[in-house]
Short mmCIF file of C-alpha atoms in Angstrom, two decimals:
data_model
loop_
_atom_site.label_atom_id
_atom_site.label_comp_id
_atom_site.label_asym_id
_atom_site.label_seq_id
_atom_site.Cartn_x
_atom_site.Cartn_y
_atom_site.Cartn_z
CA MET A 1 -50.70 26.14 3.89
CA LEU A 2 -48.42 26.66 0.91
CA GLN A 3 -45.48 25.45 3.01
CA SER A 4 -47.11 22.01 3.09
CA TYR A 5 -46.75 22.02 -0.73
CA GLY A 6 -42.97 22.37 -0.46
CA LEU A 7 -42.48 26.16 -0.41
CA THR A 8 -40.41 27.90 2.24
CA ARG A 9 -42.05 30.54 4.43
CA THR A 10 -40.53 33.39 2.39
CA GLN A 11 -41.55 31.80 -0.93
CA ALA A 12 -45.11 31.34 0.33
CA GLN A 13 -45.23 35.00 1.42
CA ILE A 14 -43.92 36.15 -1.97
CA PHE A 15 -46.49 34.06 -3.87
CA ILE A 16 -49.40 35.32 -1.72
CA TYR A 17 -48.25 38.95 -2.06
CA LEU A 18 -47.91 38.73 -5.87
CA THR A 19 -51.29 36.97 -6.14
CA ARG A 20 -52.93 39.73 -4.10
CA MET A 21 -51.08 42.80 -5.45
CA GLY A 22 -50.19 41.72 -9.00
CA ALA A 23 -46.88 42.43 -10.77
CA SER A 24 -44.34 43.93 -8.35
CA SER A 25 -40.65 44.84 -8.23
CA ILE A 26 -38.01 43.38 -5.92
CA SER A 27 -37.97 46.63 -3.94
CA SER A 28 -41.74 46.48 -3.35
CA LEU A 29 -41.52 42.84 -2.21
CA ALA A 30 -38.58 43.52 0.13
CA LYS A 31 -40.39 46.46 1.71
CA ALA A 32 -43.69 44.57 2.10
CA LEU A 33 -42.09 41.42 3.55
CA LYS A 34 -39.59 43.41 5.66
CA THR A 35 -36.53 41.58 4.38
CA ASN A 36 -33.49 42.40 2.23
CA ARG A 37 -33.49 42.54 -1.58
CA MET A 38 -30.91 39.74 -1.90
CA ASN A 39 -33.17 37.32 0.00
CA ILE A 40 -36.10 38.26 -2.25
CA HIS A 41 -33.92 37.91 -5.38
CA ARG A 42 -32.70 34.41 -4.41
CA ASN A 43 -36.21 33.16 -3.68
CA LEU A 44 -37.66 34.69 -6.86
CA LYS A 45 -34.97 32.88 -8.88
CA ARG A 46 -35.87 29.54 -7.27
CA MET A 47 -39.60 30.15 -7.78
CA GLN A 48 -38.98 31.11 -11.42
CA ASP A 49 -37.09 27.84 -11.95
CA MET A 50 -40.08 26.03 -10.44
CA GLY A 51 -42.45 27.75 -12.90
CA LEU A 52 -44.29 29.72 -10.18
CA ILE A 53 -43.13 33.20 -11.25
CA ASN A 54 -43.10 35.04 -14.58
CA ILE A 55 -40.85 38.03 -15.42
CA ILE A 56 -42.24 41.22 -16.95
CA PRO A 57 -39.38 43.06 -18.74
CA GLY A 58 -38.81 46.72 -18.00
CA ARG A 59 -36.98 48.99 -15.61
CA PRO A 60 -37.23 47.83 -12.95
CA LEU A 61 -38.02 44.17 -13.65
CA ARG A 62 -41.39 43.12 -12.25
CA PHE A 63 -42.55 39.68 -11.23
CA LEU A 64 -45.99 38.11 -11.58
CA ALA A 65 -47.33 35.00 -9.87
CA THR A 66 -48.46 32.06 -12.03
CA PRO A 67 -52.25 31.46 -11.71
CA ALA A 68 -53.02 29.55 -8.49
CA ASN A 69 -54.42 26.39 -10.11
CA ILE A 70 -51.39 26.04 -12.38
CA ALA A 71 -49.00 26.74 -9.49
CA LEU A 72 -50.64 24.03 -7.35
CA ASP A 73 -50.43 21.58 -10.27
CA ILE A 74 -46.70 22.33 -10.58
CA LEU A 75 -46.12 21.90 -6.85
CA LEU A 76 -48.08 18.63 -6.80
CA SER A 77 -46.10 17.34 -9.77
CA THR A 78 -42.83 18.31 -8.06
CA ALA A 79 -43.90 16.58 -4.85
CA LYS A 80 -44.78 13.41 -6.78
CA ASN A 81 -41.34 13.47 -8.40
CA ARG A 82 -39.64 13.85 -5.03
CA VAL A 83 -41.57 10.98 -3.44
CA SER A 84 -41.08 8.79 -6.49
CA GLU A 85 -37.32 9.40 -6.51
CA MET A 86 -37.11 8.46 -2.84
CA GLU A 87 -39.05 5.27 -3.53
CA SER A 88 -36.86 4.45 -6.52
CA LYS A 89 -33.74 4.45 -4.32
CA TYR A 90 -35.14 1.57 -2.27
CA PRO A 91 -34.50 -1.18 -4.88
CA GLN A 92 -31.11 0.37 -5.77
CA ILE A 93 -29.94 0.05 -2.17
CA LEU A 94 -31.17 -3.54 -2.02
CA ASP A 95 -29.41 -4.34 -5.30
CA ALA A 96 -26.16 -2.78 -4.02
CA LEU A 97 -26.30 -4.96 -0.90
CA SER A 98 -27.30 -8.13 -2.70
CA LYS A 99 -25.08 -11.14 -2.20
CA ILE A 100 -22.51 -12.30 -4.72
CA SER A 101 -24.32 -15.57 -5.09
CA SER A 102 -27.56 -13.83 -6.06
CA GLN A 103 -25.64 -11.70 -8.60
CA GLN A 104 -24.17 -14.84 -10.11
CA GLN A 105 -27.64 -16.34 -10.26
CA GLU A 106 -28.91 -13.23 -12.06
CA HIS A 107 -26.17 -13.46 -14.68
CA ALA A 108 -27.05 -17.09 -15.21
CA ILE A 109 -30.61 -16.23 -16.29
CA GLU A 110 -31.13 -16.70 -20.00
CA THR A 111 -32.39 -13.54 -21.73
CA LYS A 112 -35.38 -13.75 -24.08
CA PHE A 113 -36.66 -11.77 -27.08
CA ARG A 114 -40.18 -11.99 -28.50
CA LEU A 115 -41.35 -10.24 -31.67
CA HIS A 116 -44.93 -8.91 -31.92
CA ASN A 117 -46.70 -7.76 -35.09
CA GLY A 118 -50.01 -5.89 -35.43
CA ARG A 119 -51.22 -3.07 -33.20
CA ARG A 120 -53.58 -5.18 -31.07
CA SER A 121 -50.81 -7.70 -30.39
CA VAL A 122 -48.38 -4.88 -29.55
CA TYR A 123 -50.83 -3.15 -27.22
CA ALA A 124 -51.76 -6.43 -25.54
CA ILE A 125 -48.15 -7.14 -24.52
CA ILE A 126 -47.71 -3.52 -23.39
CA MET A 127 -50.76 -3.77 -21.12
CA GLN A 128 -49.51 -7.12 -19.81
CA ILE A 129 -46.08 -5.81 -18.76
CA LEU A 130 -47.68 -2.70 -17.24
CA GLU A 131 -49.98 -4.90 -15.18
CA GLU A 132 -47.00 -6.96 -13.96
CA SER A 133 -44.98 -3.92 -12.86
CA LYS A 134 -44.11 -3.56 -9.17
CA ARG A 135 -41.99 -0.41 -8.80
CA GLU A 136 -41.55 1.80 -11.85
CA VAL A 137 -42.79 2.31 -15.42
CA CYS A 138 -40.97 4.50 -17.98
CA ILE A 139 -42.74 5.30 -21.26
CA LEU A 140 -41.26 7.16 -24.24
CA THR A 141 -43.47 7.37 -27.30
CA THR A 142 -45.18 9.69 -29.79
CA PRO A 143 -48.27 11.81 -29.00
CA ASN A 144 -50.31 9.83 -31.57
CA ASP A 145 -49.33 6.58 -29.89
CA LEU A 146 -50.52 7.91 -26.53
CA VAL A 147 -53.87 8.81 -28.11
CA CYS A 148 -54.23 5.29 -29.54
CA LEU A 149 -53.16 3.71 -26.24
CA SER A 150 -55.84 5.71 -24.44
CA LEU A 151 -58.42 4.17 -26.80
CA TYR A 152 -57.06 0.75 -25.86
CA GLY A 153 -57.34 1.44 -22.13
CA LEU A 154 -54.12 3.11 -21.01
CA ASP A 155 -56.11 5.45 -18.74
CA ASP A 156 -57.42 2.56 -16.64
CA ALA A 157 -54.00 0.90 -16.58
CA LEU A 158 -52.38 4.07 -15.24
CA LYS A 159 -55.06 4.43 -12.57
CA LYS A 160 -54.37 0.90 -11.32
CA LEU A 161 -50.61 1.47 -11.28
CA TYR A 162 -51.05 4.74 -9.40
CA ALA A 163 -53.26 2.98 -6.85
CA LYS A 164 -50.42 0.48 -6.29
CA MET A 165 -47.99 3.40 -5.62
CA ILE A 166 -45.97 2.58 -8.74
CA ARG A 167 -43.85 5.40 -10.14
CA ILE A 168 -44.91 6.32 -13.69
CA ARG A 169 -42.91 8.59 -16.02
CA ILE A 170 -44.02 9.50 -19.54
CA LEU A 171 -41.79 11.35 -22.03
CA THR A 172 -43.21 12.64 -25.33
CA ASN A 173 -43.54 15.64 -27.67
CA ILE A 174 -46.33 18.03 -26.65
CA SER A 175 -47.12 20.21 -29.64
CA ASP A 176 -50.89 20.76 -29.74
CA LYS A 177 -53.88 21.32 -27.45
CA LYS A 178 -55.44 17.93 -28.24
CA THR A 179 -52.42 16.09 -26.85
CA ALA A 180 -52.21 18.58 -24.00
CA LEU A 181 -55.81 17.95 -22.88
CA MET A 182 -55.29 14.19 -22.91
CA LEU A 183 -52.05 14.48 -20.96
CA ARG A 184 -53.71 16.74 -18.38
CA ASP A 185 -55.80 13.71 -17.36
CA TYR A 186 -52.70 11.47 -17.33
CA MET A 187 -50.94 13.95 -15.02
CA LYS A 188 -53.21 12.79 -12.19
CA TYR A 189 -51.42 9.44 -12.21
CA ALA A 190 -48.03 10.04 -13.87
CA THR A 191 -45.17 12.51 -14.11
CA ILE A 192 -45.06 13.77 -17.69
CA ARG A 193 -42.38 15.76 -19.46
CA HIS A 194 -41.96 17.29 -22.91
CA THR A 195 -38.78 16.70 -24.91
CA ASP A 196 -37.55 18.71 -27.90
CA ILE A 197 -36.12 15.47 -29.33
CA GLN A 198 -38.42 14.39 -32.15
CA VAL A 199 -39.70 11.09 -30.82
CA ARG A 200 -40.09 8.44 -33.53
CA ALA A 201 -39.69 5.25 -31.47
CA ARG A 202 -41.48 3.59 -28.56
CA PHE A 203 -39.73 2.48 -25.34
CA ILE A 204 -41.59 1.00 -22.38
CA ILE A 205 -39.37 -0.06 -19.46
CA VAL A 206 -40.81 -1.85 -16.42
CA ASP A 207 -38.89 -2.27 -13.14
CA ASN A 208 -35.58 -2.38 -15.11
CA GLU A 209 -36.51 -6.03 -15.74
CA ALA A 210 -38.54 -5.96 -18.96
CA ALA A 211 -38.83 -3.65 -21.93
CA PHE A 212 -40.85 -3.31 -25.10
CA THR A 213 -39.32 -1.48 -28.07
CA SER A 214 -40.66 -0.28 -31.41
CA LEU A 215 -38.04 1.36 -33.60
CA THR A 216 -40.79 3.11 -35.58
CA VAL A 217 -44.38 3.86 -34.57
CA ASP A 218 -47.34 3.75 -36.94
CA SER A 219 -48.90 7.24 -36.89
CA SER A 220 -52.43 6.08 -37.75
CA ALA A 221 -55.25 5.90 -35.17
CA ASN A 222 -56.39 2.47 -36.42
CA LEU A 223 -56.32 -0.13 -33.62
CA ASP A 224 -56.36 -2.90 -36.26
CA SER A 225 -53.25 -1.60 -38.04
CA GLU A 226 -50.88 -4.40 -39.06
CA SER A 227 -47.92 -2.07 -39.70
CA ASP A 228 -47.22 -1.63 -35.99
CA SER A 229 -44.59 -3.95 -34.53
CA GLY A 230 -42.00 -4.27 -31.77
CA PHE A 231 -40.14 -6.69 -29.53
CA TRP A 232 -40.21 -7.59 -25.85
CA THR A 233 -37.04 -8.53 -23.96
CA ASP A 234 -35.72 -9.09 -20.45
CA SER A 235 -32.05 -8.61 -21.45
CA PRO A 236 -30.39 -6.65 -18.59
CA HIS A 237 -27.78 -5.08 -20.88
CA TYR A 238 -30.32 -3.90 -23.44
CA ILE A 239 -32.68 -2.58 -20.76
CA GLN A 240 -29.82 -0.70 -19.09
CA SER A 241 -28.87 0.90 -22.43
CA ILE A 242 -32.32 2.24 -23.27
CA LYS A 243 -32.90 3.25 -19.64
CA THR A 244 -29.72 5.35 -19.78
CA PHE A 245 -31.00 7.03 -22.94
CA PHE A 246 -34.37 7.64 -21.28
CA GLU A 247 -32.73 9.23 -18.21
CA ILE A 248 -30.59 11.56 -20.34
CA ALA A 249 -33.63 12.70 -22.32
CA TRP A 250 -35.67 13.00 -19.11
CA ARG A 251 -33.15 15.30 -17.43
CA SER A 252 -33.17 17.75 -20.34
CA ALA A 253 -36.97 17.69 -20.74
CA GLN A 254 -39.49 20.22 -19.38
CA ASP A 255 -42.38 19.56 -17.02
CA ALA A 256 -45.61 19.07 -18.95
CA SER A 257 -47.48 21.60 -16.79
CA ILE A 258 -45.18 24.37 -18.08
CA ILE A 259 -45.79 23.34 -21.69
CA LEU A 260 -49.55 23.18 -21.09
CA GLN A 261 -49.47 26.70 -19.71
CA HIS A 262 -47.58 27.95 -22.77
CA LEU A 263 -50.09 26.26 -25.10
CA LYS A 264 -52.94 27.83 -23.16
CA THR A 265 -51.51 31.37 -23.27
CA GLY A 266 -49.97 31.10 -26.73
CA LYS A 267 -46.55 32.13 -25.44
CA PRO A 268 -43.54 30.22 -26.85
CA VAL A 269 -41.72 27.75 -24.64
CA GLU A 270 -38.52 29.25 -23.24
CA LYS A 271 -35.46 27.32 -24.40
CA THR A 272 -31.80 27.67 -25.33
CA ILE A 273 -30.21 26.07 -28.42
CA ALA A 274 -26.46 25.70 -29.03
CA PHE A 275 -25.03 25.21 -32.54
CA ASN A 276 -21.85 25.79 -34.57
CA ASP A 277 -23.12 25.87 -38.15
CA LEU A 278 -22.67 29.19 -40.01
CA LYS A 279 -25.79 28.65 -42.13
CA GLU A 280 -27.86 28.04 -39.00
CA TYR A 281 -26.41 31.23 -37.47
CA TYR A 282 -27.55 33.24 -40.50
CA GLU A 283 -31.04 31.70 -40.31
CA TYR A 284 -31.42 32.71 -36.66
CA LEU A 285 -29.93 36.17 -37.34
CA ASN A 286 -32.23 36.97 -40.27
CA GLY A 287 -35.24 35.45 -38.52
CA MET A 288 -34.73 37.62 -35.43
CA LEU A 289 -34.29 40.78 -37.50
CA ASN A 290 -37.47 40.05 -39.46
CA ARG A 291 -39.54 39.19 -36.34
CA ALA A 292 -38.56 42.28 -34.32
CA GLU A 293 -41.23 44.95 -33.97
CA SER A 294 -40.08 47.61 -31.50
CA TYR A 295 -36.28 47.49 -31.28
CA ILE A 296 -33.15 45.59 -32.33
CA LEU A 297 -29.87 45.85 -30.40
CA ILE A 298 -26.79 44.55 -32.24
CA CYS A 299 -23.31 44.31 -30.74
CA VAL A 300 -21.11 42.70 -33.41
CA ARG A 301 -17.34 42.61 -33.92
CA TYR A 302 -17.41 43.77 -37.56
CA LEU A 303 -20.12 44.71 -40.05
CA LYS A 304 -18.95 42.11 -42.55
CA GLU A 305 -19.00 38.36 -43.12
CA PRO A 306 -19.09 36.05 -41.27
CA TYR A 307 -20.73 38.27 -38.62
CA VAL A 308 -23.50 39.55 -40.91
CA THR A 309 -25.05 38.34 -44.14
CA ARG A 310 -24.74 39.99 -47.54
CA ASP A 311 -28.37 41.14 -47.41
CA PHE A 312 -27.92 42.53 -43.87
CA ILE A 313 -28.35 46.16 -44.95
CA GLN A 314 -31.57 45.42 -46.85
CA ILE A 315 -33.03 43.53 -43.87
CA LEU A 316 -32.22 46.50 -41.63
CA LYS A 317 -33.89 48.87 -44.07
CA ASN A 318 -37.01 46.68 -44.20
CA ALA A 319 -37.17 46.59 -40.39
CA GLY A 320 -36.70 50.36 -40.22
CA MET A 321 -39.56 50.90 -42.65
CA HIS A 322 -41.86 49.12 -40.18
CA GLY A 323 -40.83 51.50 -37.40
CA THR A 324 -38.30 49.22 -35.69
CA LYS A 325 -35.58 51.17 -33.86
CA ILE A 326 -32.13 49.70 -34.54
CA LYS A 327 -28.93 50.35 -32.60
CA ILE A 328 -25.57 48.85 -33.64
CA LEU A 329 -22.32 48.70 -31.66
CA THR A 330 -19.34 47.59 -33.73
CA ASN A 331 -15.66 48.09 -34.39
CA LEU A 332 -15.40 50.71 -37.13
CA ASP A 333 -12.18 50.06 -39.04
CA GLU A 334 -10.85 51.40 -42.33
CA ALA A 335 -13.30 49.28 -44.27
CA ALA A 336 -16.17 50.84 -42.35
CA GLU A 337 -16.76 53.90 -44.52
CA SER A 338 -19.35 51.75 -46.28
CA ILE A 339 -21.55 52.12 -43.20
CA ILE A 340 -22.98 55.32 -44.67
CA GLU A 341 -25.75 53.16 -46.14
CA ILE A 342 -26.33 51.43 -42.80
CA LEU A 343 -26.60 54.81 -41.07
CA GLU A 344 -29.75 55.44 -43.10
CA ALA A 345 -31.45 52.53 -41.32
CA ALA A 346 -29.78 52.36 -37.91
CA GLU A 347 -27.92 54.27 -35.21
CA VAL A 348 -24.29 53.14 -35.15
CA ARG A 349 -21.52 53.71 -32.61
CA HIS A 350 -17.92 52.53 -32.40
CA ILE A 351 -16.68 50.28 -29.61
CA ASP A 352 -13.42 48.42 -29.12
CA MET A 353 -14.63 44.80 -29.35
CA GLU A 354 -11.24 43.52 -28.16
CA HIS A 355 -12.49 43.91 -24.57
CA ILE A 356 -15.86 42.19 -25.08
CA GLY A 357 -15.07 38.93 -26.87
CA ILE A 358 -18.58 37.92 -27.88
CA SER A 359 -21.06 39.36 -30.34
CA PHE A 360 -24.73 39.39 -29.46
CA ILE A 361 -28.12 40.47 -30.76
CA THR A 362 -31.33 40.89 -28.77
CA THR A 363 -34.77 42.17 -29.76
CA ASP A 364 -38.08 43.21 -28.23
CA THR A 365 -39.46 39.69 -28.88
CA GLY A 366 -37.22 38.38 -26.06
CA GLU A 367 -34.92 36.50 -28.44
CA SER A 368 -31.14 36.59 -28.00
CA LEU A 369 -28.33 35.35 -30.25
CA LEU A 370 -24.80 35.08 -28.86
CA CYS A 371 -21.77 34.35 -31.04
CA PHE A 372 -18.27 33.60 -29.79
CA PRO A 373 -15.27 34.53 -31.98
CA PRO A 374 -15.35 32.30 -35.10
CA SER A 375 -12.57 29.86 -35.87
CA THR A 376 -11.22 29.64 -39.42
CA ILE A 377 -11.33 26.15 -40.93
CA SER A 378 -10.01 27.26 -44.32
CA GLU A 379 -9.61 30.51 -46.26
CA ARG A 380 -13.38 31.03 -46.74
CA VAL A 381 -14.86 28.54 -44.27
CA PHE A 382 -15.69 29.60 -40.71
CA GLN A 383 -17.09 27.75 -37.73
CA MET A 384 -19.27 29.66 -35.27
CA GLN A 385 -19.96 28.73 -31.64
CA CYS A 386 -23.41 30.17 -31.02
CA LEU A 387 -26.35 30.19 -28.62
CA TRP A 388 -29.95 31.18 -29.39
CA SER A 389 -32.43 31.69 -26.58
CA ASN A 390 -35.90 33.15 -26.08
CA PHE A 391 -35.40 33.36 -22.30
CA ILE A 392 -36.68 36.79 -21.25
CA GLY A 393 -34.22 37.08 -18.37
CA LEU A 394 -31.22 36.72 -20.71
CA SER A 395 -32.66 39.24 -23.16
CA THR A 396 -33.14 41.76 -20.34
CA ILE A 397 -29.55 41.33 -19.12
CA LEU A 398 -28.12 41.73 -22.65
CA SER A 399 -30.27 44.83 -23.26
CA GLU A 400 -28.98 46.47 -20.07
CA MET A 401 -25.38 45.56 -20.93
CA PHE A 402 -25.83 46.93 -24.46
CA MET A 403 -27.18 50.29 -23.25
CA ASP A 404 -24.29 50.61 -20.79
CA LEU A 405 -21.78 50.03 -23.63
CA TRP A 406 -23.78 52.37 -25.88
CA SER A 407 -23.43 55.24 -23.39
CA ARG A 408 -19.62 54.92 -23.55
CA ALA A 409 -19.22 54.36 -27.31
CA LEU A 410 -18.04 56.83 -29.99
CA SER A 411 -20.35 58.27 -32.62
CA PRO A 412 -19.49 57.40 -36.27
CA PRO A 413 -18.34 60.91 -37.34
CA LEU A 414 -15.63 60.96 -34.66
CA LYS A 415 -14.43 57.44 -35.42
CA LEU A 416 -14.56 57.90 -39.19
CA ALA A 417 -12.56 61.12 -38.80
CA GLU A 418 -9.95 59.13 -36.87
CA ILE A 419 -9.86 56.49 -39.63
CA ARG A 420 -9.45 59.11 -42.38
CA PHE A 421 -6.74 60.87 -40.34
CA LYS A 422 -4.71 57.65 -39.95
CA ARG A 423 -4.96 57.08 -43.69
CA ALA A 424 -3.82 60.66 -44.32
CA VAL A 425 -0.82 60.17 -42.03
CA ARG A 426 0.33 57.22 -44.14
CA GLU A 427 -0.01 59.28 -47.33
CA LEU A 428 1.51 62.48 -45.89
CA SER A 429 5.15 61.70 -46.67
CA GLU A 430 4.46 61.48 -50.41
CA LYS A 431 2.55 64.77 -50.35
CA LEU A 432 4.93 66.71 -48.13
CA LYS A 433 8.45 65.72 -49.25
CA PRO A 434 8.34 67.12 -52.83
CA THR A 435 6.91 70.45 -51.65
CA ILE A 436 9.05 71.00 -48.58
CA GLY A 437 12.29 70.25 -50.42
CA GLU A 438 11.85 73.48 -52.39
CA THR A 439 11.67 75.60 -49.20
CA GLY A 440 15.12 74.89 -47.82
CA TRP A 441 14.11 72.27 -45.27
CA LEU A 442 15.00 68.59 -44.93
CA ILE A 443 12.28 66.22 -43.71
CA GLU A 444 12.44 62.86 -41.92
CA MET A 445 9.31 60.71 -41.35
CA PRO A 446 9.68 59.13 -38.85
CA ALA A 447 12.72 60.68 -37.21
CA ILE A 448 15.15 59.59 -34.47
CA ILE A 449 17.20 62.37 -32.88
CA LYS A 450 19.85 61.87 -30.22
CA GLY A 451 19.10 64.21 -27.33
CA GLY A 452 21.32 65.95 -24.83
CA SER A 453 20.61 63.14 -22.36
CA GLY A 454 22.18 60.65 -24.73
CA LEU A 455 18.82 59.01 -25.40
CA ASN A 456 17.37 58.58 -28.88
CA GLN A 457 14.10 60.53 -29.11
CA LYS A 458 11.51 59.35 -31.64
CA PHE A 459 9.25 61.78 -33.50
CA ASP A 460 6.66 61.19 -36.21
CA LEU A 461 8.35 63.90 -38.27
CA ALA A 462 11.33 66.26 -38.03
CA LEU A 463 12.24 69.27 -40.19
CA LYS A 464 15.83 70.59 -40.31
CA ALA A 465 16.88 73.78 -42.05
CA LYS A 466 19.50 73.26 -44.76
CA THR A 467 21.19 76.56 -43.88
CA SER A 468 21.24 76.20 -40.09
CA LEU A 469 21.83 73.10 -38.00
CA GLU A 470 20.18 74.79 -35.02
CA ASP A 471 16.74 75.20 -36.62
CA LEU A 472 14.84 72.03 -35.79
CA ILE A 473 11.07 71.51 -35.94
CA VAL A 474 9.67 68.26 -34.50
CA GLY A 475 6.13 66.91 -34.55
CA ASP A 476 3.88 64.02 -33.56
CA PHE A 477 0.47 62.82 -34.77
CA LEU A 478 -2.49 62.51 -32.39
CA LEU A 479 -3.89 59.22 -33.71
CA GLU A 480 -6.47 58.46 -31.01
CA MET A 481 -9.05 60.65 -29.37
CA GLY A 482 -8.72 61.00 -25.59
CA LYS A 483 -4.92 60.80 -25.50
CA ALA A 484 -4.06 64.44 -26.21
CA LYS A 485 -2.71 65.25 -22.75
CA VAL A 486 -0.24 62.36 -22.82
CA ALA A 487 0.80 63.28 -26.37
CA LEU A 488 1.42 66.94 -25.43
CA ILE A 489 3.55 66.10 -22.39
CA SER A 490 5.53 63.47 -24.33
CA LEU A 491 6.21 65.83 -27.25
CA HIS A 492 7.28 68.64 -24.90
CA VAL A 493 9.74 66.48 -22.94
CA LYS A 494 11.24 64.89 -26.07
CA ALA A 495 11.60 68.27 -27.79
CA ILE A 496 13.50 69.76 -24.82
CA ASP A 497 15.97 66.85 -24.90
CA ALA A 498 16.36 67.14 -28.69
CA LYS A 499 16.80 70.96 -28.41
CA ALA A 500 14.02 71.57 -30.94
CA THR A 501 13.17 75.18 -31.75
CA ARG A 502 9.50 74.48 -32.59
CA LYS A 503 7.00 71.72 -31.80
CA LEU A 504 3.98 70.65 -33.87
CA LEU A 505 1.10 68.38 -32.82
CA ILE A 506 -0.86 67.30 -35.90
CA ILE A 507 -4.52 66.59 -35.09
CA PRO A 508 -7.65 65.75 -37.15
CA ARG A 509 -9.82 68.49 -35.68
CA ASN A 510 -9.44 71.12 -32.99
CA GLU A 511 -12.48 69.61 -31.24
CA TRP A 512 -10.34 66.59 -30.31
CA LEU A 513 -8.72 68.72 -27.61
CA SER A 514 -10.48 70.04 -24.55
CA SER A 515 -10.03 73.68 -23.50
CA GLU A 516 -7.65 72.48 -20.77
CA GLU A 517 -5.56 70.55 -23.33
CA ARG A 518 -5.43 73.57 -25.67
CA GLU A 519 -4.22 75.71 -22.75
CA LEU A 520 -1.55 73.08 -22.02
CA ALA A 521 -0.41 73.19 -25.66
CA ALA A 522 -0.10 76.98 -25.46
CA ALA A 523 1.85 76.75 -22.20
CA TYR A 524 4.31 74.32 -23.82
CA ASN A 525 4.53 76.46 -27.00
CA ILE A 526 3.23 73.52 -29.02
CA GLU A 527 1.62 74.58 -32.29
CA LEU A 528 -1.50 72.68 -33.38
CA VAL A 529 -1.84 71.65 -37.03
CA GLU A 530 -5.30 70.53 -38.16
CA GLY A 531 -6.20 68.32 -41.10
CA ILE A 532 -8.24 65.29 -42.05
CA GLU A 533 -6.74 64.65 -45.51
CA ALA A 534 -3.08 64.36 -46.51
CA GLU A 535 -3.29 67.39 -48.83
CA GLU A 536 -4.89 69.53 -46.13
CA ILE A 537 -2.31 68.53 -43.49
CA SER A 538 0.55 69.18 -45.93
CA GLN A 539 -0.70 72.69 -46.73
CA ASN A 540 -1.16 73.59 -43.05
CA ILE A 541 2.35 72.38 -42.16
CA MET A 542 3.77 74.43 -45.03
CA GLU A 543 1.94 77.52 -43.72
CA LYS A 544 3.44 76.94 -40.26
CA ILE A 545 7.04 76.56 -41.41
CA SER A 546 6.81 79.38 -43.94
CA GLY A 547 6.42 81.69 -40.95
CA ALA A 548 9.73 80.42 -39.62
CA MET A 549 11.67 81.30 -42.76
#
């Protein structure tokens, strides 16, 4: 029976199964319906777009059928739209095939404008043009205006139009239950959609031949109001202009039945908003952090402006005090030692954001905020390309992606040790040169030595004895974790060509090398020098070379 409402056989089976069994996973559905998971996934996506299925976040995702009465209302509304669109093509085809002479006659018609003042006069002309309609009526107006029109008899007018098989479309803002209840009755005769555009005007278009326009609408419920006004016209160019606007707004609007369901359950309407204003980005960012209850997942390029606000740390601390679990993925650079304060409120790990491109935040409320790399307008002015969404599906995808990145990211102590080591390397020359000069050695940092192969071999440092040209100590720094094996092999090969007598690999901590890498160092006779600060590294190098004297 559900197939007669426009569902495919598989979609009907899915809906019946979910209605009978309750929330179920894709695997459960595939097993019960004896089909593959991909087929179930495709049909669930289509049914979700139709408003027939809701997603329950978790692992795995589960799907729940919309209540039967609401689902049937949605299917009926969709069917009405389909039939109405087919009917609307009829006059378009006739117009396209009309003769040149009839087109010339149409252009010869003189257009008319008539101004109307006072609500009763305005409503009278509206009812008149509705009564004269033959094919289609398009209405865009405020919720208050629809309430007043119902008092004037819009309900009966819509019933008569529906009986004459005339297509009726109404576009408005649906923001409260009072408007929703009234529109539920209208949905029997018209297709109604909700727009996020704040409607302030009134457009009524009939058969693309006549239109009534009010640039502002009196918000009072008084039928005798004299502040209401508008004009009627049959100008083809004007009608085409406002009809184009109506169609654009209509395509981006949501079916009223979905909005009514959200108002009934109290759940927010799912939507996506794009913007490029930095202030607006901060408002969404702070709002999401303050609204989160269970968890916050943050993947951001840097923990500084413009990516985060100045009060970011305090907001995190406030959220943590309420029991919210916070995880942050970011690029820890040399300015990141200030994260010690952030570590008191959140778990932080290092990730190379070069390979990700976008920053994003998602929370347990189902909200997501995506930010593409900002463009610099001037020295202190940035422009952000951002998206905010409360679509549960997007939040679930971002959460899964975040946890995958989290499992492969570095903990702060390791990354901060790397940062401190790189800083120490830059300072090492100043610390080492004065001391080593007193021991009978000459130092070069960096050093280029011509090898026996004729190639110039580059080392991070080289020590040559003043008394013997044959005593040569070469060394390299291990600047990045995970690259020890390559560094050991490279140092060994270069040292052989340069005829070095000793080889040093300077590392932050011994833990940076695996047992296999330490064995490789021993096999190559490479001595390991540890140190995280320039002074420490300098002392350890001096201890090594003092044994060679």
